[in-house]
Short mmCIF file of C-alpha atoms in Angstrom, two decimals:
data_model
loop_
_atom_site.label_atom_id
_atom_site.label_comp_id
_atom_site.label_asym_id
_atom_site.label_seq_id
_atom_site.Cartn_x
_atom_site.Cartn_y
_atom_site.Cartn_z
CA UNK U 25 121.72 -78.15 102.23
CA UNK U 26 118.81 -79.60 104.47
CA UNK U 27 118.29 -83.77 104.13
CA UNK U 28 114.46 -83.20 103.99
CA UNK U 29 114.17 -84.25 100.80
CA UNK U 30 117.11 -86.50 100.45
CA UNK U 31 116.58 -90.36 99.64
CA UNK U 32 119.41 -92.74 101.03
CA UNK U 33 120.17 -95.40 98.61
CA UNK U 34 120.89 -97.73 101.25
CA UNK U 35 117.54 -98.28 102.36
CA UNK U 36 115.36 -95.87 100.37
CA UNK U 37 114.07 -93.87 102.93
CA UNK U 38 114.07 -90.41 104.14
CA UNK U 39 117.53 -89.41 105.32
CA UNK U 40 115.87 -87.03 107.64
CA UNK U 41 114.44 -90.01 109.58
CA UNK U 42 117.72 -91.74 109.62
CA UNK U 43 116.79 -95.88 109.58
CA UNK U 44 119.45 -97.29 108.89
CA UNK U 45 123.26 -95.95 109.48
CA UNK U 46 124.26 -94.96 106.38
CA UNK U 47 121.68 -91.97 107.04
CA UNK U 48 122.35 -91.53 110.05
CA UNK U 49 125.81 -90.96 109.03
CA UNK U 50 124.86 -88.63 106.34
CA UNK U 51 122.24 -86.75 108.22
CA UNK U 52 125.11 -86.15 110.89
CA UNK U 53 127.77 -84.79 108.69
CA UNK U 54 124.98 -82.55 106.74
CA UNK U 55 124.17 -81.02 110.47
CA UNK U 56 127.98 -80.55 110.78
CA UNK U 57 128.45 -78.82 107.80
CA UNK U 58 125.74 -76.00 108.82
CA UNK U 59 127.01 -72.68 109.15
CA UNK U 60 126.32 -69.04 109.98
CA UNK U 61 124.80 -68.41 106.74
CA UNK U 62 123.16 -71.82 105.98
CA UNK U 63 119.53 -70.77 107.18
CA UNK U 64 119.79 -67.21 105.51
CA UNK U 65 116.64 -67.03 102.55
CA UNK U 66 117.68 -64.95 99.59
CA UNK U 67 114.76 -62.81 100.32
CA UNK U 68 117.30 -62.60 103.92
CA UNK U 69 120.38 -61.91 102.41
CA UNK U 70 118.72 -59.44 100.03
CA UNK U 71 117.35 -57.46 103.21
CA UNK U 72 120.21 -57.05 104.69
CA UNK U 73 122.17 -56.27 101.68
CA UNK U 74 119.48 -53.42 101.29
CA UNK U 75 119.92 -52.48 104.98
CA UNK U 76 123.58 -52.27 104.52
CA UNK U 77 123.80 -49.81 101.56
CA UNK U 78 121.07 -47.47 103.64
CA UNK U 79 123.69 -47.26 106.45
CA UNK U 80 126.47 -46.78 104.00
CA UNK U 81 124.47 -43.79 102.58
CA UNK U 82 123.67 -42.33 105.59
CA UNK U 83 126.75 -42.60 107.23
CA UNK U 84 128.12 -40.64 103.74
CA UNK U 85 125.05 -38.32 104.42
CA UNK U 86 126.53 -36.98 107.79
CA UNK U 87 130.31 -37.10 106.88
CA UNK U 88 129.99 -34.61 104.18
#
């Protein structure tokens, strides 16, 4: 989850500009939270889901 679009209730601004604490706070523990797979797409994911069965078939391919 990104804080672009997130609205603090503290002070009813952007989080991503963190004003006032409480989203600085928030927009700090969001960045924490980021992991490996938090800036994959699904159009991403898909790709190399599609790239993965191709080796798997290939790799079948020359076994046999």
């Amino acid at each position: 989850m990104t804080c672009d679009r997130l609205v603090c209730a503290n002070c009813a601004a952007p989080v991503s500009e963190g004003r006032c604490p409480v989203c600085r706070a928030s927009r700090e523990r969001l960045q924490q939270q980021d992991g490996l797979f938090a800036a994959l797409t699904p159009a991403t994911l898909i790709a190399l889901l599609v790239a993965l069965i191709a080796v798997a078939l290939l790799a079948h391919g020359f076994a046999a």
